[in-house]
Amino acid sequence: MAGASADEVEGFAIAVVREDGKWTLTTMDTSALGELGEAENLLRGLRSAGAVFGLLDVDDEFFIIVRPSPSGTKLLISDATAAIDYDIAADVLEALNVDIPDIDPDELDDVEPWAEGDFSVLSDLGLQEAVMSVIVGDTDLYADEQIGMIAARLGFADELSKTLEKLNH
């Protein structure tokens, strides 16, 4: 998988918008799974007055929350070690000014994953930093299960289920 791009990864990219007290979810092009800049551009293109963020499930191995704002993009990645195998994970760590972990790819299965980024990325919407830490810290869950927990906490679990059904996920 070294340097896996969007063409080679499974998963989903969903744009989440909260406007006038209502959640709207739309699928993003799969190109968002391969390049952080592409995900940011797609989210900025939504032009909403409300909160906008992206939930990216990459190969069901890890997830990324991307939240563009005028002051810069807030990011959270559930597994920093993914940067060894996935370009987008490396992009996230670079944007966070965090070094890619110096781990032998053959030893990745023996390393406990850890999250990097802004744990308070969604706190203004009701998902506090401590709760986010618990969600990303549960490494027994798959990425889509962690995203489901985030959706449940914020109140858009039904919308997420419907969107994922359309994607046959």
GROMACS .gro file of N, CA and C in nm:
model
  507
    1MET      N    1   0.081  -0.120   0.000
    1MET     CA    2   0.000   0.000   0.000
    1MET      C    3   0.085   0.126   0.000
    2ALA      N    4   0.215   0.114   0.011
    2ALA     CA    5   0.299   0.233   0.026
    2ALA      C    6   0.258   0.341  -0.072
    3GLY      N    7   0.228   0.457  -0.018
    3GLY     CA    8   0.189   0.569  -0.101
    3GLY      C    9   0.054   0.549  -0.169
    4ALA      N   10  -0.038   0.482  -0.104
    4ALA     CA   11  -0.169   0.454  -0.164
    4ALA      C   12  -0.241   0.584  -0.200
    5SER      N   13  -0.293   0.590  -0.322
    5SER     CA   14  -0.367   0.707  -0.366
    5SER      C   15  -0.515   0.674  -0.371
    6ALA      N   16  -0.597   0.772  -0.405
    6ALA     CA   17  -0.743   0.755  -0.405
    6ALA      C   18  -0.788   0.643  -0.497
    7ASP      N   19  -0.715   0.619  -0.605
    7ASP     CA   20  -0.753   0.513  -0.699
    7ASP      C   21  -0.741   0.374  -0.636
    8GLU      N   22  -0.658   0.364  -0.532
    8GLU     CA   23  -0.628   0.234  -0.474
    8GLU      C   24  -0.698   0.208  -0.342
    9VAL      N   25  -0.768   0.307  -0.287
    9VAL     CA   26  -0.827   0.290  -0.155
    9VAL      C   27  -0.979   0.278  -0.162
   10GLU      N   28  -1.030   0.204  -0.066
   10GLU     CA   29  -1.174   0.192  -0.047
   10GLU      C   30  -1.213   0.294   0.059
   11GLY      N   31  -1.342   0.303   0.082
   11GLY     CA   32  -1.387   0.391   0.188
   11GLY      C   33  -1.489   0.491   0.137
   12PHE      N   34  -1.507   0.597   0.214
   12PHE     CA   35  -1.602   0.699   0.174
   12PHE      C   36  -1.559   0.835   0.225
   13ALA      N   37  -1.607   0.936   0.156
   13ALA     CA   38  -1.584   1.075   0.194
   13ALA      C   39  -1.720   1.144   0.196
   14ILE      N   40  -1.757   1.198   0.311
   14ILE     CA   41  -1.887   1.260   0.327
   14ILE      C   42  -1.870   1.402   0.378
   15ALA      N   43  -1.937   1.494   0.310
   15ALA     CA   44  -1.940   1.633   0.356
   15ALA      C   45  -2.061   1.649   0.448
   16VAL      N   46  -2.037   1.709   0.564
   16VAL     CA   47  -2.142   1.729   0.663
   16VAL      C   48  -2.162   1.880   0.680
   17VAL      N   49  -2.286   1.924   0.667
   17VAL     CA   50  -2.318   2.067   0.682
   17VAL      C   51  -2.426   2.081   0.788
   18ARG      N   52  -2.405   2.175   0.880
   18ARG     CA   53  -2.506   2.208   0.981
   18ARG      C   54  -2.548   2.352   0.956
   19GLU      N   55  -2.672   2.367   0.913
   19GLU     CA   56  -2.723   2.500   0.881
   19GLU      C   57  -2.867   2.510   0.929
   20ASP      N   58  -2.898   2.617   0.999
   20ASP     CA   59  -3.033   2.640   1.052
   20ASP      C   60  -3.082   2.521   1.134
   21GLY      N   61  -2.993   2.463   1.213
   21GLY     CA   62  -3.030   2.354   1.301
   21GLY      C   63  -3.052   2.220   1.233
   22LYS      N   64  -3.017   2.209   1.105
   22LYS     CA   65  -3.043   2.087   1.029
   22LYS      C   66  -2.911   2.034   0.972
   23TRP      N   67  -2.897   1.902   0.977
   23TRP     CA   68  -2.779   1.835   0.921
   23TRP      C   69  -2.807   1.793   0.778
   24THR      N   70  -2.713   1.821   0.689
   24THR     CA   71  -2.721   1.775   0.551
   24THR      C   72  -2.590   1.705   0.518
   25LEU      N   73  -2.602   1.582   0.468
   25LEU     CA   74  -2.483   1.504   0.432
   25LEU      C   75  -2.484   1.477   0.283
   26THR      N   76  -2.369   1.495   0.221
   26THR     CA   77  -2.355   1.464   0.079
   26THR      C   78  -2.224   1.388   0.060
   27THR      N   79  -2.226   1.297  -0.036
   27THR     CA   80  -2.103   1.224  -0.064
   27THR      C   81  -2.009   1.314  -0.144
   28MET      N   82  -1.883   1.297  -0.117
   28MET     CA   83  -1.779   1.369  -0.189
   28MET      C   84  -1.715   1.273  -0.287
   29ASP      N   85  -1.654   1.327  -0.390
   29ASP     CA   86  -1.583   1.246  -0.488
   29ASP      C   87  -1.474   1.166  -0.416
   30THR      N   88  -1.450   1.044  -0.462
   30THR     CA   89  -1.349   0.959  -0.397
   30THR      C   90  -1.208   1.016  -0.409
   31SER      N   91  -1.188   1.115  -0.495
   31SER     CA   92  -1.056   1.180  -0.503
   31SER      C   93  -1.019   1.242  -0.368
   32ALA      N   94  -1.119   1.272  -0.285
   32ALA     CA   95  -1.093   1.329  -0.153
   32ALA      C   96  -1.021   1.231  -0.062
   33LEU      N   97  -1.028   1.102  -0.093
   33LEU     CA   98  -0.962   1.000  -0.010
   33LEU      C   99  -0.812   0.990  -0.037
   34GLY      N  100  -0.767   1.050  -0.144
   34GLY     CA  101  -0.626   1.037  -0.180
   34GLY      C  102  -0.543   1.160  -0.158
   35GLU      N  103  -0.610   1.275  -0.145
   35GLU     CA  104  -0.533   1.399  -0.136
   35GLU      C  105  -0.605   1.499  -0.047
   36LEU      N  106  -0.538   1.542   0.058
   36LEU     CA  107  -0.597   1.635   0.153
   36LEU      C  108  -0.643   1.764   0.086
   37GLY      N  109  -0.562   1.817  -0.005
   37GLY     CA  110  -0.597   1.940  -0.075
   37GLY      C  111  -0.728   1.928  -0.152
   38GLU      N  112  -0.750   1.812  -0.210
   38GLU     CA  113  -0.874   1.787  -0.285
   38GLU      C  114  -0.994   1.787  -0.190
   39ALA      N  115  -0.979   1.722  -0.076
   39ALA     CA  116  -1.087   1.719   0.024
   39ALA      C  117  -1.120   1.861   0.070
   40GLU      N  118  -1.018   1.940   0.096
   40GLU     CA  119  -1.039   2.079   0.140
   40GLU      C  120  -1.111   2.159   0.033
   41ASN      N  121  -1.068   2.144  -0.093
   41ASN     CA  122  -1.131   2.218  -0.203
   41ASN      C  123  -1.278   2.181  -0.219
   42LEU      N  124  -1.309   2.053  -0.211
   42LEU     CA  125  -1.448   2.008  -0.224
   42LEU      C  126  -1.534   2.065  -0.111
   43LEU      N  127  -1.479   2.067   0.010
   43LEU     CA  128  -1.555   2.120   0.124
   43LEU      C  129  -1.573   2.271   0.113
   44ARG      N  130  -1.468   2.341   0.073
   44ARG     CA  131  -1.479   2.488   0.058
   44ARG      C  132  -1.579   2.524  -0.051
   45GLY      N  133  -1.593   2.438  -0.150
   45GLY     CA  134  -1.686   2.463  -0.260
   45GLY      C  135  -1.831   2.456  -0.218
   46LEU      N  136  -1.860   2.408  -0.098
   46LEU     CA  137  -1.999   2.397  -0.053
   46LEU      C  138  -2.060   2.533  -0.017
   47ARG      N  139  -1.978   2.629   0.017
   47ARG     CA  140  -2.023   2.766   0.043
   47ARG      C  141  -2.146   2.772   0.134
   48SER      N  142  -2.132   2.723   0.253
   48SER     CA  143  -2.243   2.725   0.349
   48SER      C  144  -2.217   2.830   0.455
   49ALA      N  145  -2.325   2.888   0.506
   49ALA     CA  146  -2.313   2.983   0.616
   49ALA      C  147  -2.295   2.908   0.748
   50GLY      N  148  -2.329   2.778   0.749
   50GLY     CA  149  -2.318   2.698   0.869
   50GLY      C  150  -2.185   2.624   0.876
   51ALA      N  151  -2.178   2.535   0.974
   51ALA     CA  152  -2.057   2.453   0.992
   51ALA      C  153  -2.045   2.351   0.880
   52VAL      N  154  -1.923   2.335   0.830
   52VAL     CA  155  -1.895   2.238   0.724
   52VAL      C  156  -1.771   2.158   0.765
   53PHE      N  157  -1.782   2.027   0.754
   53PHE     CA  158  -1.664   1.944   0.776
   53PHE      C  159  -1.677   1.816   0.695
   54GLY      N  160  -1.565   1.750   0.674
   54GLY     CA  161  -1.564   1.625   0.600
   54GLY      C  162  -1.525   1.510   0.691
   55LEU      N  163  -1.590   1.396   0.667
   55LEU     CA  164  -1.556   1.272   0.736
   55LEU      C  165  -1.504   1.176   0.629
   56LEU      N  166  -1.378   1.140   0.640
   56LEU     CA  167  -1.315   1.053   0.542
   56LEU      C  168  -1.281   0.920   0.607
   57ASP      N  169  -1.335   0.812   0.555
   57ASP     CA  170  -1.303   0.677   0.600
   57ASP      C  171  -1.212   0.618   0.494
   58VAL      N  172  -1.087   0.596   0.529
   58VAL     CA  173  -0.988   0.547   0.433
   58VAL      C  174  -0.962   0.399   0.459
   59ASP      N  175  -1.008   0.316   0.366
   59ASP     CA  176  -0.988   0.171   0.372
   59ASP      C  177  -1.040   0.108   0.502
   60ASP      N  178  -1.127   0.176   0.570
   60ASP     CA  179  -1.178   0.132   0.700
   60ASP      C  180  -1.064   0.109   0.800
   61GLU      N  181  -0.949   0.168   0.769
   61GLU     CA  182  -0.832   0.157   0.856
   61GLU      C  183  -0.824   0.275   0.953
   62PHE      N  184  -0.859   0.393   0.904
   62PHE     CA  185  -0.851   0.514   0.985
   62PHE      C  186  -0.948   0.616   0.927
   63PHE      N  187  -0.976   0.721   1.006
   63PHE     CA  188  -1.059   0.829   0.954
   63PHE      C  189  -0.991   0.962   0.975
   64ILE      N  190  -1.037   1.058   0.896
   64ILE     CA  191  -0.986   1.194   0.904
   64ILE      C  192  -1.106   1.287   0.910
   65ILE      N  193  -1.099   1.385   0.999
   65ILE     CA  194  -1.197   1.493   1.000
   65ILE      C  195  -1.126   1.615   0.942
   66VAL      N  196  -1.187   1.675   0.841
   66VAL     CA  197  -1.132   1.792   0.774
   66VAL      C  198  -1.233   1.904   0.791
   67ARG      N  199  -1.191   2.015   0.854
   67ARG     CA  200  -1.283   2.126   0.876
   67ARG      C  201  -1.217   2.258   0.833
   68PRO      N  202  -1.241   2.296   0.707
   68PRO     CA  203  -1.183   2.421   0.658
   68PRO      C  204  -1.248   2.542   0.727
   69SER      N  205  -1.168   2.644   0.749
   69SER     CA  206  -1.218   2.770   0.801
   69SER      C  207  -1.131   2.882   0.746
   70PRO      N  208  -1.177   3.004   0.755
   70PRO     CA  209  -1.096   3.116   0.703
   70PRO      C  210  -0.959   3.126   0.770
   71SER      N  211  -0.948   3.081   0.895
   71SER     CA  212  -0.820   3.090   0.965
   71SER      C  213  -0.731   2.968   0.942
   72GLY      N  214  -0.778   2.872   0.861
   72GLY     CA  215  -0.699   2.753   0.834
   72GLY      C  216  -0.782   2.629   0.859
   73THR      N  217  -0.737   2.518   0.807
   73THR     CA  218  -0.812   2.393   0.819
   73THR      C  219  -0.776   2.322   0.949
   74LYS      N  220  -0.880   2.282   1.022
   74LYS     CA  221  -0.861   2.200   1.142
   74LYS      C  222  -0.867   2.054   1.098
   75LEU      N  223  -0.779   1.974   1.156
   75LEU     CA  224  -0.767   1.834   1.114
   75LEU      C  225  -0.756   1.742   1.235
   76LEU      N  226  -0.809   1.622   1.218
   76LEU     CA  227  -0.789   1.515   1.315
   76LEU      C  228  -0.778   1.385   1.237
   77ILE      N  229  -0.673   1.309   1.265
   77ILE     CA  230  -0.656   1.178   1.204
   77ILE      C  231  -0.654   1.075   1.316
   78SER      N  232  -0.729   0.967   1.297
   78SER     CA  233  -0.743   0.869   1.404
   78SER      C  234  -0.620   0.779   1.421
   79ASP      N  235  -0.534   0.772   1.320
   79ASP     CA  236  -0.416   0.685   1.328
   79ASP      C  237  -0.299   0.748   1.254
   80ALA      N  238  -0.208   0.806   1.330
   80ALA     CA  239  -0.091   0.872   1.271
   80ALA      C  240   0.000   0.773   1.200
   81THR      N  241   0.000   0.647   1.243
   81THR     CA  242   0.088   0.548   1.179
   81THR      C  243   0.045   0.520   1.035
   82ALA      N  244  -0.077   0.556   0.999
   82ALA     CA  245  -0.125   0.535   0.862
   82ALA      C  246  -0.043   0.615   0.761
   83ALA      N  247   0.028   0.717   0.808
   83ALA     CA  248   0.108   0.800   0.719
   83ALA      C  249   0.221   0.720   0.653
   84ILE      N  250   0.254   0.605   0.708
   84ILE     CA  251   0.357   0.522   0.649
   84ILE      C  252   0.306   0.459   0.518
   85ASP      N  253   0.176   0.429   0.512
   85ASP     CA  254   0.119   0.360   0.396
   85ASP      C  255   0.029   0.445   0.308
   86TYR      N  256  -0.021   0.557   0.357
   86TYR     CA  257  -0.122   0.634   0.283
   86TYR      C  258  -0.080   0.779   0.263
   87ASP      N  259  -0.085   0.822   0.137
   87ASP     CA  260  -0.048   0.960   0.104
   87ASP      C  261  -0.130   1.063   0.180
   88ILE      N  262  -0.261   1.041   0.188
   88ILE     CA  263  -0.345   1.142   0.254
   88ILE      C  264  -0.312   1.153   0.402
   89ALA      N  265  -0.278   1.043   0.465
   89ALA     CA  266  -0.239   1.048   0.607
   89ALA      C  267  -0.108   1.126   0.622
   90ALA      N  268  -0.015   1.105   0.530
   90ALA     CA  269   0.110   1.181   0.531
   90ALA      C  270   0.081   1.330   0.509
   91ASP      N  271  -0.015   1.361   0.419
   91ASP     CA  272  -0.054   1.501   0.396
   91ASP      C  273  -0.107   1.564   0.524
   92VAL      N  274  -0.188   1.488   0.599
   92VAL     CA  275  -0.246   1.541   0.723
   92VAL      C  276  -0.136   1.570   0.824
   93LEU      N  277  -0.044   1.475   0.842
   93LEU     CA  278   0.064   1.498   0.938
   93LEU      C  279   0.150   1.617   0.896
   94GLU      N  280   0.175   1.629   0.767
   94GLU     CA  281   0.253   1.744   0.719
   94GLU      C  282   0.181   1.874   0.751
   95ALA      N  283   0.050   1.879   0.726
   95ALA     CA  284  -0.028   1.999   0.755
   95ALA      C  285  -0.029   2.030   0.905
   96LEU      N  286  -0.023   1.926   0.987
   96LEU     CA  287  -0.020   1.944   1.132
   96LEU      C  288   0.120   1.972   1.185
   97ASN      N  289   0.219   1.967   1.096
   97ASN     CA  290   0.358   1.987   1.133
   97ASN      C  291   0.408   1.877   1.228
   98VAL      N  292   0.364   1.754   1.198
   98VAL     CA  293   0.402   1.637   1.277
   98VAL      C  294   0.482   1.544   1.185
   99ASP      N  295   0.593   1.495   1.236
   99ASP     CA  296   0.676   1.404   1.156
   99ASP      C  297   0.604   1.272   1.134
  100ILE      N  298   0.626   1.214   1.017
  100ILE     CA  299   0.574   1.080   0.989
  100ILE      C  300   0.648   0.985   1.083
  101PRO      N  301   0.575   0.897   1.150
  101PRO     CA  302   0.641   0.806   1.245
  101PRO      C  303   0.751   0.723   1.177
  102ASP      N  304   0.861   0.708   1.247
  102ASP     CA  305   0.974   0.629   1.197
  102ASP      C  306   0.956   0.485   1.243
  103ILE      N  307   0.867   0.415   1.171
  103ILE     CA  308   0.836   0.277   1.206
  103ILE      C  309   0.855   0.193   1.080
  104ASP      N  310   0.917   0.079   1.096
  104ASP     CA  311   0.934  -0.014   0.985
  104ASP      C  312   0.796  -0.065   0.944
  105PRO      N  313   0.762  -0.055   0.815
  105PRO     CA  314   0.630  -0.101   0.770
  105PRO      C  315   0.597  -0.245   0.810
  106ASP      N  316   0.699  -0.329   0.822
  106ASP     CA  317   0.676  -0.468   0.862
  106ASP      C  318   0.638  -0.481   1.010
  107GLU      N  319   0.664  -0.376   1.088
  107GLU     CA  320   0.635  -0.379   1.231
  107GLU      C  321   0.507  -0.304   1.267
  108LEU      N  322   0.436  -0.251   1.166
  108LEU     CA  323   0.316  -0.171   1.191
  108LEU      C  324   0.210  -0.245   1.271
  109ASP      N  325   0.194  -0.374   1.246
  109ASP     CA  326   0.092  -0.451   1.317
  109ASP      C  327   0.120  -0.461   1.466
  110ASP      N  328   0.245  -0.440   1.505
  110ASP     CA  329   0.283  -0.449   1.646
  110ASP      C  330   0.278  -0.314   1.718
  111VAL      N  331   0.246  -0.208   1.645
  111VAL     CA  332   0.246  -0.073   1.702
  111VAL      C  333   0.102  -0.030   1.729
  112GLU      N  334   0.080   0.021   1.850
  112GLU     CA  335  -0.053   0.073   1.886
  112GLU      C  336  -0.073   0.207   1.814
  113PRO      N  337  -0.182   0.221   1.737
  113PRO     CA  338  -0.206   0.348   1.667
  113PRO      C  339  -0.237   0.461   1.764
  114TRP      N  340  -0.211   0.582   1.720
  114TRP     CA  341  -0.247   0.700   1.800
  114TRP      C  342  -0.299   0.809   1.707
  115ALA      N  343  -0.382   0.893   1.762
  115ALA     CA  344  -0.442   1.002   1.686
  115ALA      C  345  -0.353   1.126   1.693
  116GLU      N  346  -0.368   1.211   1.593
  116GLU     CA  347  -0.299   1.341   1.591
  116GLU      C  348  -0.397   1.446   1.541
  117GLY      N  349  -0.381   1.566   1.589
  117GLY     CA  350  -0.462   1.676   1.539
  117GLY      C  351  -0.543   1.742   1.648
  118ASP      N  352  -0.648   1.808   1.605
  118ASP     CA  353  -0.732   1.892   1.692
  118ASP      C  354  -0.850   1.810   1.744
  119PHE      N  355  -0.840   1.764   1.868
  119PHE     CA  356  -0.947   1.684   1.928
  119PHE      C  357  -1.072   1.767   1.955
  120SER      N  358  -1.059   1.898   1.951
  120SER     CA  359  -1.175   1.985   1.974
  120SER      C  360  -1.235   2.035   1.842
  121VAL      N  361  -1.201   1.968   1.732
  121VAL     CA  362  -1.243   2.011   1.598
  121VAL      C  363  -1.395   2.027   1.586
  122LEU      N  364  -1.471   1.950   1.663
  122LEU     CA  365  -1.618   1.957   1.655
  122LEU      C  366  -1.681   2.000   1.787
  123SER      N  367  -1.603   2.056   1.877
  123SER     CA  368  -1.656   2.089   2.010
  123SER      C  369  -1.763   2.199   2.005
  124ASP      N  370  -1.752   2.290   1.911
  124ASP     CA  371  -1.855   2.395   1.901
  124ASP      C  372  -1.989   2.340   1.854
  125LEU      N  373  -1.987   2.218   1.799
  125LEU     CA  374  -2.111   2.153   1.754
  125LEU      C  375  -2.165   2.056   1.859
  126GLY      N  376  -2.092   2.038   1.968
  126GLY     CA  377  -2.141   1.954   2.076
  126GLY      C  378  -2.060   1.830   2.106
  127LEU      N  379  -1.951   1.806   2.035
  127LEU     CA  380  -1.868   1.689   2.062
  127LEU      C  381  -1.739   1.737   2.130
  128GLN      N  382  -1.738   1.725   2.261
  128GLN     CA  383  -1.627   1.777   2.340
  128GLN      C  384  -1.499   1.697   2.318
  129GLU      N  385  -1.388   1.763   2.344
  129GLU     CA  386  -1.255   1.706   2.325
  129GLU      C  387  -1.238   1.573   2.398
  130ALA      N  388  -1.286   1.564   2.523
  130ALA     CA  389  -1.270   1.441   2.601
  130ALA      C  390  -1.346   1.325   2.537
  131VAL      N  391  -1.464   1.351   2.483
  131VAL     CA  392  -1.543   1.246   2.419
  131VAL      C  393  -1.475   1.203   2.289
  132MET      N  394  -1.425   1.298   2.212
  132MET     CA  395  -1.353   1.266   2.089
  132MET      C  396  -1.231   1.180   2.121
  133SER      N  397  -1.162   1.211   2.229
  133SER     CA  398  -1.045   1.132   2.269
  133SER      C  399  -1.082   0.987   2.297
  134VAL      N  400  -1.197   0.967   2.360
  134VAL     CA  401  -1.243   0.831   2.389
  134VAL      C  402  -1.275   0.758   2.259
  135ILE      N  403  -1.343   0.826   2.167
  135ILE     CA  404  -1.382   0.764   2.040
  135ILE      C  405  -1.258   0.722   1.959
  136VAL      N  406  -1.164   0.814   1.941
  136VAL     CA  407  -1.046   0.779   1.861
  136VAL      C  408  -0.952   0.687   1.936
  137GLY      N  409  -0.963   0.684   2.068
  137GLY     CA  410  -0.877   0.597   2.148
  137GLY      C  411  -0.921   0.452   2.149
  138ASP      N  412  -1.044   0.425   2.102
  138ASP     CA  413  -1.094   0.288   2.100
  138ASP      C  414  -1.047   0.221   1.971
  139THR      N  415  -0.927   0.166   1.977
  139THR     CA  416  -0.864   0.109   1.857
  139THR      C  417  -0.922  -0.027   1.818
  140ASP      N  418  -1.016  -0.078   1.898
  140ASP     CA  419  -1.084  -0.203   1.859
  140ASP      C  420  -1.194  -0.177   1.757
  141LEU      N  421  -1.232  -0.051   1.739
  141LEU     CA  422  -1.338  -0.015   1.644
  141LEU      C  423  -1.279   0.011   1.506
  142TYR      N  424  -1.358  -0.021   1.403
  142TYR     CA  425  -1.321   0.017   1.267
  142TYR      C  426  -1.352   0.166   1.249
  143ALA      N  427  -1.291   0.225   1.148
  143ALA     CA  428  -1.309   0.368   1.123
  143ALA      C  429  -1.455   0.405   1.103
  144ASP      N  430  -1.531   0.322   1.030
  144ASP     CA  431  -1.672   0.357   1.007
  144ASP      C  432  -1.753   0.350   1.137
  145GLU      N  433  -1.712   0.263   1.230
  145GLU     CA  434  -1.780   0.256   1.360
  145GLU      C  435  -1.749   0.382   1.442
  146GLN      N  436  -1.626   0.429   1.436
  146GLN     CA  437  -1.589   0.552   1.506
  146GLN      C  438  -1.665   0.671   1.448
  147ILE      N  439  -1.675   0.676   1.316
  147ILE     CA  440  -1.750   0.784   1.250
  147ILE      C  441  -1.897   0.775   1.291
  148GLY      N  442  -1.950   0.654   1.301
  148GLY     CA  443  -2.087   0.635   1.347
  148GLY      C  444  -2.109   0.689   1.487
  149MET      N  445  -2.011   0.671   1.574
  149MET     CA  446  -2.020   0.723   1.711
  149MET      C  447  -2.019   0.875   1.711
  150ILE      N  448  -1.937   0.933   1.624
  150ILE     CA  449  -1.934   1.080   1.612
  150ILE      C  450  -2.071   1.130   1.565
  151ALA      N  451  -2.125   1.064   1.463
  151ALA     CA  452  -2.256   1.104   1.410
  151ALA      C  453  -2.365   1.091   1.515
  152ALA      N  454  -2.360   0.985   1.594
  152ALA     CA  455  -2.461   0.966   1.699
  152ALA      C  456  -2.451   1.076   1.805
  153ARG      N  457  -2.330   1.109   1.844
  153ARG     CA  458  -2.310   1.214   1.946
  153ARG      C  459  -2.358   1.350   1.897
  154LEU      N  460  -2.341   1.376   1.768
  154LEU     CA  461  -2.380   1.507   1.714
  154LEU      C  462  -2.525   1.511   1.665
  155GLY      N  463  -2.587   1.393   1.651
  155GLY     CA  464  -2.728   1.390   1.615
  155GLY      C  465  -2.758   1.372   1.468
  156PHE      N  466  -2.664   1.317   1.391
  156PHE     CA  467  -2.693   1.292   1.249
  156PHE      C  468  -2.669   1.146   1.210
  157ALA      N  469  -2.690   1.056   1.305
  157ALA     CA  470  -2.669   0.913   1.278
  157ALA      C  471  -2.763   0.862   1.170
  158ASP      N  472  -2.891   0.904   1.173
  158ASP     CA  473  -2.986   0.858   1.071
  158ASP      C  474  -2.945   0.905   0.932
  159GLU      N  475  -2.904   1.032   0.922
  159GLU     CA  476  -2.861   1.086   0.794
  159GLU      C  477  -2.737   1.013   0.744
  160LEU      N  478  -2.646   0.979   0.836
  160LEU     CA  479  -2.526   0.906   0.797
  160LEU      C  480  -2.563   0.767   0.745
  161SER      N  481  -2.651   0.698   0.814
  161SER     CA  482  -2.694   0.565   0.771
  161SER      C  483  -2.753   0.569   0.631
  162LYS      N  484  -2.840   0.667   0.605
  162LYS     CA  485  -2.902   0.679   0.472
  162LYS      C  486  -2.797   0.708   0.365
  163THR      N  487  -2.702   0.793   0.397
  163THR     CA  488  -2.597   0.827   0.300
  163THR      C  489  -2.510   0.706   0.271
  164LEU      N  490  -2.476   0.631   0.374
  164LEU     CA  491  -2.393   0.512   0.354
  164LEU      C  492  -2.468   0.401   0.280
  165GLU      N  493  -2.599   0.392   0.302
  165GLU     CA  494  -2.679   0.295   0.226
  165GLU      C  495  -2.673   0.325   0.077
  166LYS      N  496  -2.680   0.453   0.042
  166LYS     CA  497  -2.673   0.492  -0.099
  166LYS      C  498  -2.539   0.452  -0.161
  167LEU      N  499  -2.436   0.449  -0.075
  167LEU     CA  500  -2.302   0.411  -0.122
  167LEU      C  501  -2.279   0.261  -0.113
  168ASN      N  502  -2.381   0.188  -0.067
  168ASN     CA  503  -2.368   0.044  -0.044
  168ASN      C  504  -2.256   0.012   0.054
  169HIS      N  505  -2.242   0.095   0.155
  169HIS     CA  506  -2.137   0.071   0.256
  169HIS      C  507  -2.199   0.019   0.383
   0.00000   0.00000   0.00000
